[in-house]
């Protein structure tokens, strides 16, 4: 329990300039952990319901970014994920339109509701990525955009009079689309993920996976995983952020076996065995998007939406955003830092 | 909230309706904090009420009446029910209302509440912070115990509540309400509420914006202040053991809604509004504290030319200021140090001089003594030389005399003779 700010040499000097914090009254605290014996039901577990109701009332924000060369099915996949036209598909570049000289960032937001839960979903598209002849540094506009959202949030957080709910435009999840070459990752893929895995949660997906057989898929995935490991690229869920053993076992399985998800997207429905399913019709059969034997779309959907959505947001807020914030506050004005950071003695902004 | 965002309809089940569950699951992992502040005169039943509310016997010794000033005593307990872990902190005032001069009675309470806000603010402003694992000690609710006089609020009550209403959620309750009859009670409640209103004391209103609970909360708002009876004793009624107080004229049952408002308080405090109390403390009271504190320190959102000034810039300016101040002070200290060194040097030099003079003096003395001794030595040597000479002469004479006669018999003859 805190009884006052941690004292340090420089903080003591600082308090002469800053108005002295009021004298703290002597409050003797008994040590924590005295497990009180419950003589009957109290009802503190009702707080769960109270919390659930409140969150349903306020609604949720979710911002997902898709990155990959054009034609890899990014928009289709996002529309399939959220079962609605959240992303407008580009019809390719025809002669009248100009190919963008640099990577563009296009954010489109929609409100969707399900089961009483309101979600403000923003899909951030990155047309032009990897489409140039010279793609050097094409990740820079993307990194810039992501940092700009952190900066926006920081500015709001640091205001004296703060909004009750700071609008969250930070990118919670970045789906990176890998071409199903069957060989290995391209240099562009590695460069992008190396730079961006430190600022945002990256989930690599193998696009248009209907061009690979099961064996090819499995081999490709293994190779991709290995390459990512060799290059020190930590994709989401990152090992270092596993909170407990339960998380670790669950996430280990996903990291080492399922990811990267090999997906197929579609917004067309077909009749298969008397059921309407989303799929792609080919001369040799109908590829059912939500059939786990055909592709791993359902795994991706469950992972991103049904189990890890809140965690994606929390890792973004508690880790990526905090890293940005700490770096930003440290670089302020180039003035020499005031205290040397030790284990328990962290520099205060005051 | 959703300006400019089109609403889309879904063509199938996506699955994000599990979001509240995901969030709740994470919250359960972290555990919850709930902090209650009980203000009331000594002996009004604060501890008993807490024990009754949480159905536990918290170890809490009774306090005496003779403390010179109001103090606060905080204790933290860990309670678990199904998978919910609650870190409950109970803060009691000790000695409230006991002093002869009660002018400063509220100050320690205000200071305590502010100190918890301050600690949170400090954490929030740190460069490397860990808010998710921070043990939140900010007060979420204040149970203010009113004495069951039956007349009206005491001036101390009004004064204290007025000081606290912008810092904490206040729920006024009447302690030891079994000493008031039912008719007197309603009049008493009305009087109290009208006094609070006329003095513009903002007590906590149970929220009425959620349809599921607004009806219940509105009714409860009308029952304030809650008339409470607490008991740590169990009495057998029918075939059950219930919390009650046994009098010669009858038994007052704590959980009987006809006898007192304990059940209402428990429902409001724990079952219905615990989360809202926590939210209000953070979103309203803490934000107000933070705003005032930062303004106090000279930070502004709008600069002198009415242009928005970021906290960053203000902070940078302050940092500059501080840095120069620090340099100036460092210079001052250095000067003072140099001065002291000079003074000390002078003192030492003088001491050195003194020692030198003494040394020279001693050397001189030593020389004199040495010379004296030398003289004496010479004299002695002279005497020794003379003595040796005499001895040599004597021996010579003796040897000359004893050449003719044997020395031994002559000596014997001489001795015989």
mmCIF file with all atom_site columns, N, CA, C and O in Angstrom, chain A residues 205-234:
data_model
loop_
_atom_site.group_PDB
_atom_site.id
_atom_site.type_symbol
_atom_site.label_atom_id
_atom_site.label_alt_id
_atom_site.label_comp_id
_atom_site.label_asym_id
_atom_site.label_entity_id
_atom_site.label_seq_id
_atom_site.pdbx_PDB_ins_code
_atom_site.Cartn_x
_atom_site.Cartn_y
_atom_site.Cartn_z
_atom_site.occupancy
_atom_site.B_iso_or_equiv
_atom_site.pdbx_formal_charge
_atom_site.auth_seq_id
_atom_site.auth_comp_id
_atom_site.auth_asym_id
_atom_site.auth_atom_id
_atom_site.pdbx_PDB_model_num
ATOM 1   N N  . UNK A 1 205 ? -0.838 -13.627 -41.990 1.00 0.00 ? 205 UNK A N  1
ATOM 2   C CA . UNK A 1 205 ? -1.765 -14.602 -42.574 1.00 0.00 ? 205 UNK A CA 1
ATOM 3   C C  . UNK A 1 205 ? -1.270 -14.952 -43.975 1.00 0.00 ? 205 UNK A C  1
ATOM 4   O O  . UNK A 1 205 ? -0.704 -14.113 -44.671 1.00 0.00 ? 205 UNK A O  1
ATOM 5   N N  . UNK A 1 206 ? -1.487 -16.197 -44.341 1.00 0.00 ? 206 UNK A N  1
ATOM 6   C CA . UNK A 1 206 ? -1.129 -16.625 -45.688 1.00 0.00 ? 206 UNK A CA 1
ATOM 7   C C  . UNK A 1 206 ? -2.376 -16.465 -46.530 1.00 0.00 ? 206 UNK A C  1
ATOM 8   O O  . UNK A 1 206 ? -3.400 -17.115 -46.276 1.00 0.00 ? 206 UNK A O  1
ATOM 9   N N  . UNK A 1 207 ? -2.291 -15.561 -47.507 1.00 0.00 ? 207 UNK A N  1
ATOM 10  C CA . UNK A 1 207 ? -3.476 -15.228 -48.287 1.00 0.00 ? 207 UNK A CA 1
ATOM 11  C C  . UNK A 1 207 ? -3.713 -16.246 -49.392 1.00 0.00 ? 207 UNK A C  1
ATOM 12  O O  . UNK A 1 207 ? -2.809 -16.970 -49.793 1.00 0.00 ? 207 UNK A O  1
ATOM 13  N N  . UNK A 1 208 ? -4.939 -16.260 -49.870 1.00 0.00 ? 208 UNK A N  1
ATOM 14  C CA . UNK A 1 208 ? -5.314 -17.091 -51.038 1.00 0.00 ? 208 UNK A CA 1
ATOM 15  C C  . UNK A 1 208 ? -4.750 -18.504 -50.894 1.00 0.00 ? 208 UNK A C  1
ATOM 16  O O  . UNK A 1 208 ? -4.094 -19.034 -51.801 1.00 0.00 ? 208 UNK A O  1
ATOM 17  N N  . UNK A 1 209 ? -4.998 -19.068 -49.742 1.00 0.00 ? 209 UNK A N  1
ATOM 18  C CA . UNK A 1 209 ? -4.401 -20.371 -49.441 1.00 0.00 ? 209 UNK A CA 1
ATOM 19  C C  . UNK A 1 209 ? -5.001 -21.503 -50.252 1.00 0.00 ? 209 UNK A C  1
ATOM 20  O O  . UNK A 1 209 ? -4.589 -22.653 -50.119 1.00 0.00 ? 209 UNK A O  1
ATOM 21  N N  . UNK A 1 210 ? -5.985 -21.182 -51.105 1.00 0.00 ? 210 UNK A N  1
ATOM 22  C CA . UNK A 1 210 ? -6.576 -22.273 -51.889 1.00 0.00 ? 210 UNK A CA 1
ATOM 23  C C  . UNK A 1 210 ? -5.671 -22.699 -53.039 1.00 0.00 ? 210 UNK A C  1
ATOM 24  O O  . UNK A 1 210 ? -6.022 -23.589 -53.804 1.00 0.00 ? 210 UNK A O  1
ATOM 25  N N  . UNK A 1 211 ? -4.492 -22.051 -53.149 1.00 0.00 ? 211 UNK A N  1
ATOM 26  C CA . UNK A 1 211 ? -3.576 -22.487 -54.205 1.00 0.00 ? 211 UNK A CA 1
ATOM 27  C C  . UNK A 1 211 ? -2.569 -23.510 -53.700 1.00 0.00 ? 211 UNK A C  1
ATOM 28  O O  . UNK A 1 211 ? -1.689 -23.940 -54.432 1.00 0.00 ? 211 UNK A O  1
ATOM 29  N N  . UNK A 1 212 ? -2.673 -23.873 -52.435 1.00 0.00 ? 212 UNK A N  1
ATOM 30  C CA . UNK A 1 212 ? -1.703 -24.838 -51.890 1.00 0.00 ? 212 UNK A CA 1
ATOM 31  C C  . UNK A 1 212 ? -2.404 -26.108 -51.431 1.00 0.00 ? 212 UNK A C  1
ATOM 32  O O  . UNK A 1 212 ? -3.515 -26.054 -50.894 1.00 0.00 ? 212 UNK A O  1
ATOM 33  N N  . UNK A 1 213 ? -1.732 -27.220 -51.607 1.00 0.00 ? 213 UNK A N  1
ATOM 34  C CA . UNK A 1 213 ? -2.250 -28.476 -51.069 1.00 0.00 ? 213 UNK A CA 1
ATOM 35  C C  . UNK A 1 213 ? -1.936 -28.517 -49.579 1.00 0.00 ? 213 UNK A C  1
ATOM 36  O O  . UNK A 1 213 ? -1.198 -27.694 -49.062 1.00 0.00 ? 213 UNK A O  1
ATOM 37  N N  . UNK A 1 214 ? -2.499 -29.518 -48.915 1.00 0.00 ? 214 UNK A N  1
ATOM 38  C CA . UNK A 1 214 ? -2.300 -29.600 -47.471 1.00 0.00 ? 214 UNK A CA 1
ATOM 39  C C  . UNK A 1 214 ? -0.824 -29.724 -47.108 1.00 0.00 ? 214 UNK A C  1
ATOM 40  O O  . UNK A 1 214 ? -0.340 -29.082 -46.175 1.00 0.00 ? 214 UNK A O  1
ATOM 41  N N  . UNK A 1 215 ? -0.095 -30.552 -47.868 1.00 0.00 ? 215 UNK A N  1
ATOM 42  C CA . UNK A 1 215 ? 1.331  -30.726 -47.546 1.00 0.00 ? 215 UNK A CA 1
ATOM 43  C C  . UNK A 1 215 ? 2.097  -29.433 -47.799 1.00 0.00 ? 215 UNK A C  1
ATOM 44  O O  . UNK A 1 215 ? 2.919  -29.014 -46.994 1.00 0.00 ? 215 UNK A O  1
ATOM 45  N N  . UNK A 1 216 ? 1.803  -28.822 -48.942 1.00 0.00 ? 216 UNK A N  1
ATOM 46  C CA . UNK A 1 216 ? 2.497  -27.567 -49.275 1.00 0.00 ? 216 UNK A CA 1
ATOM 47  C C  . UNK A 1 216 ? 2.232  -26.526 -48.201 1.00 0.00 ? 216 UNK A C  1
ATOM 48  O O  . UNK A 1 216 ? 3.119  -25.798 -47.771 1.00 0.00 ? 216 UNK A O  1
ATOM 49  N N  . UNK A 1 217 ? 0.949  -26.492 -47.769 1.00 0.00 ? 217 UNK A N  1
ATOM 50  C CA . UNK A 1 217 ? 0.568  -25.524 -46.739 1.00 0.00 ? 217 UNK A CA 1
ATOM 51  C C  . UNK A 1 217 ? 1.393  -25.746 -45.473 1.00 0.00 ? 217 UNK A C  1
ATOM 52  O O  . UNK A 1 217 ? 2.003  -24.832 -44.938 1.00 0.00 ? 217 UNK A O  1
ATOM 53  N N  . UNK A 1 218 ? 1.416  -27.001 -45.042 1.00 0.00 ? 218 UNK A N  1
ATOM 54  C CA . UNK A 1 218 ? 2.078  -27.294 -43.784 1.00 0.00 ? 218 UNK A CA 1
ATOM 55  C C  . UNK A 1 218 ? 3.574  -26.983 -43.855 1.00 0.00 ? 218 UNK A C  1
ATOM 56  O O  . UNK A 1 218 ? 4.141  -26.405 -42.929 1.00 0.00 ? 218 UNK A O  1
ATOM 57  N N  . UNK A 1 219 ? 4.197  -27.334 -44.984 1.00 0.00 ? 219 UNK A N  1
ATOM 58  C CA . UNK A 1 219 ? 5.631  -27.046 -45.131 1.00 0.00 ? 219 UNK A CA 1
ATOM 59  C C  . UNK A 1 219 ? 5.902  -25.553 -45.165 1.00 0.00 ? 219 UNK A C  1
ATOM 60  O O  . UNK A 1 219 ? 6.824  -25.059 -44.526 1.00 0.00 ? 219 UNK A O  1
ATOM 61  N N  . UNK A 1 220 ? 5.075  -24.852 -45.921 1.00 0.00 ? 220 UNK A N  1
ATOM 62  C CA . UNK A 1 220 ? 5.242  -23.414 -46.045 1.00 0.00 ? 220 UNK A CA 1
ATOM 63  C C  . UNK A 1 220 ? 5.129  -22.744 -44.677 1.00 0.00 ? 220 UNK A C  1
ATOM 64  O O  . UNK A 1 220 ? 5.938  -21.898 -44.296 1.00 0.00 ? 220 UNK A O  1
ATOM 65  N N  . UNK A 1 221 ? 4.104  -23.163 -43.937 1.00 0.00 ? 221 UNK A N  1
ATOM 66  C CA . UNK A 1 221 ? 3.910  -22.567 -42.621 1.00 0.00 ? 221 UNK A CA 1
ATOM 67  C C  . UNK A 1 221 ? 5.130  -22.784 -41.741 1.00 0.00 ? 221 UNK A C  1
ATOM 68  O O  . UNK A 1 221 ? 5.596  -21.882 -41.056 1.00 0.00 ? 221 UNK A O  1
ATOM 69  N N  . UNK A 1 222 ? 5.649  -24.011 -41.773 1.00 0.00 ? 222 UNK A N  1
ATOM 70  C CA . UNK A 1 222 ? 6.820  -24.288 -40.949 1.00 0.00 ? 222 UNK A CA 1
ATOM 71  C C  . UNK A 1 222 ? 7.984  -23.393 -41.327 1.00 0.00 ? 222 UNK A C  1
ATOM 72  O O  . UNK A 1 222 ? 8.666  -22.837 -40.462 1.00 0.00 ? 222 UNK A O  1
ATOM 73  N N  . UNK A 1 223 ? 8.175  -23.254 -42.648 1.00 0.00 ? 223 UNK A N  1
ATOM 74  C CA . UNK A 1 223 ? 9.295  -22.445 -43.114 1.00 0.00 ? 223 UNK A CA 1
ATOM 75  C C  . UNK A 1 223 ? 9.118  -20.993 -42.702 1.00 0.00 ? 223 UNK A C  1
ATOM 76  O O  . UNK A 1 223 ? 10.065 -20.351 -42.256 1.00 0.00 ? 223 UNK A O  1
ATOM 77  N N  . UNK A 1 224 ? 7.897  -20.506 -42.856 1.00 0.00 ? 224 UNK A N  1
ATOM 78  C CA . UNK A 1 224 ? 7.637  -19.116 -42.481 1.00 0.00 ? 224 UNK A CA 1
ATOM 79  C C  . UNK A 1 224 ? 7.918  -18.922 -40.999 1.00 0.00 ? 224 UNK A C  1
ATOM 80  O O  . UNK A 1 224 ? 8.577  -17.965 -40.585 1.00 0.00 ? 224 UNK A O  1
ATOM 81  N N  . UNK A 1 225 ? 7.432  -19.848 -40.185 1.00 0.00 ? 225 UNK A N  1
ATOM 82  C CA . UNK A 1 225 ? 7.645  -19.722 -38.738 1.00 0.00 ? 225 UNK A CA 1
ATOM 83  C C  . UNK A 1 225 ? 9.125  -19.685 -38.422 1.00 0.00 ? 225 UNK A C  1
ATOM 84  O O  . UNK A 1 225 ? 9.593  -18.873 -37.629 1.00 0.00 ? 225 UNK A O  1
ATOM 85  N N  . UNK A 1 226 ? 9.858  -20.549 -39.083 1.00 0.00 ? 226 UNK A N  1
ATOM 86  C CA . UNK A 1 226 ? 11.288 -20.601 -38.811 1.00 0.00 ? 226 UNK A CA 1
ATOM 87  C C  . UNK A 1 226 ? 11.964 -19.289 -39.209 1.00 0.00 ? 226 UNK A C  1
ATOM 88  O O  . UNK A 1 226 ? 12.771 -18.754 -38.475 1.00 0.00 ? 226 UNK A O  1
ATOM 89  N N  . UNK A 1 227 ? 11.583 -18.804 -40.408 1.00 0.00 ? 227 UNK A N  1
ATOM 90  C CA . UNK A 1 227 ? 12.199 -17.563 -40.870 1.00 0.00 ? 227 UNK A CA 1
ATOM 91  C C  . UNK A 1 227 ? 11.902 -16.404 -39.943 1.00 0.00 ? 227 UNK A C  1
ATOM 92  O O  . UNK A 1 227 ? 12.766 -15.559 -39.693 1.00 0.00 ? 227 UNK A O  1
ATOM 93  N N  . UNK A 1 228 ? 10.673 -16.371 -39.466 1.00 0.00 ? 228 UNK A N  1
ATOM 94  C CA . UNK A 1 228 ? 10.324 -15.301 -38.540 1.00 0.00 ? 228 UNK A CA 1
ATOM 95  C C  . UNK A 1 228 ? 11.174 -15.403 -37.278 1.00 0.00 ? 228 UNK A C  1
ATOM 96  O O  . UNK A 1 228 ? 11.656 -14.400 -36.751 1.00 0.00 ? 228 UNK A O  1
ATOM 97  N N  . UNK A 1 229 ? 11.361 -16.635 -36.829 1.00 0.00 ? 229 UNK A N  1
ATOM 98  C CA . UNK A 1 229 ? 12.127 -16.831 -35.601 1.00 0.00 ? 229 UNK A CA 1
ATOM 99  C C  . UNK A 1 229 ? 13.580 -16.412 -35.805 1.00 0.00 ? 229 UNK A C  1
ATOM 100 O O  . UNK A 1 229 ? 14.151 -15.697 -34.989 1.00 0.00 ? 229 UNK A O  1
ATOM 101 N N  . UNK A 1 230 ? 14.148 -16.827 -36.942 1.00 0.00 ? 230 UNK A N  1
ATOM 102 C CA . UNK A 1 230 ? 15.546 -16.499 -37.208 1.00 0.00 ? 230 UNK A CA 1
ATOM 103 C C  . UNK A 1 230 ? 15.742 -14.992 -37.259 1.00 0.00 ? 230 UNK A C  1
ATOM 104 O O  . UNK A 1 230 ? 16.746 -14.466 -36.790 1.00 0.00 ? 230 UNK A O  1
ATOM 105 N N  . UNK A 1 231 ? 14.744 -14.299 -37.820 1.00 0.00 ? 231 UNK A N  1
ATOM 106 C CA . UNK A 1 231 ? 14.880 -12.853 -37.930 1.00 0.00 ? 231 UNK A CA 1
ATOM 107 C C  . UNK A 1 231 ? 14.442 -12.103 -36.691 1.00 0.00 ? 231 UNK A C  1
ATOM 108 O O  . UNK A 1 231 ? 14.358 -10.885 -36.695 1.00 0.00 ? 231 UNK A O  1
ATOM 109 N N  . UNK A 1 232 ? 14.120 -12.836 -35.633 1.00 0.00 ? 232 UNK A N  1
ATOM 110 C CA . UNK A 1 232 ? 13.754 -12.181 -34.386 1.00 0.00 ? 232 UNK A CA 1
ATOM 111 C C  . UNK A 1 232 ? 12.457 -11.411 -34.463 1.00 0.00 ? 232 UNK A C  1
ATOM 112 O O  . UNK A 1 232 ? 12.268 -10.415 -33.771 1.00 0.00 ? 232 UNK A O  1
ATOM 113 N N  . UNK A 1 233 ? 11.522 -11.888 -35.288 1.00 0.00 ? 233 UNK A N  1
ATOM 114 C CA . UNK A 1 233 ? 10.259 -11.171 -35.411 1.00 0.00 ? 233 UNK A CA 1
ATOM 115 C C  . UNK A 1 233 ? 9.237  -11.804 -34.484 1.00 0.00 ? 233 UNK A C  1
ATOM 116 O O  . UNK A 1 233 ? 8.887  -12.978 -34.627 1.00 0.00 ? 233 UNK A O  1
ATOM 117 N N  . UNK A 1 234 ? 8.770  -11.015 -33.539 1.00 0.00 ? 234 UNK A N  1
ATOM 118 C CA . UNK A 1 234 ? 7.778  -11.517 -32.589 1.00 0.00 ? 234 UNK A CA 1
ATOM 119 C C  . UNK A 1 234 ? 6.393  -11.087 -33.030 1.00 0.00 ? 234 UNK A C  1
ATOM 120 O O  . UNK A 1 234 ? 6.013  -9.930  -32.895 1.00 0.00 ? 234 UNK A O  1
#
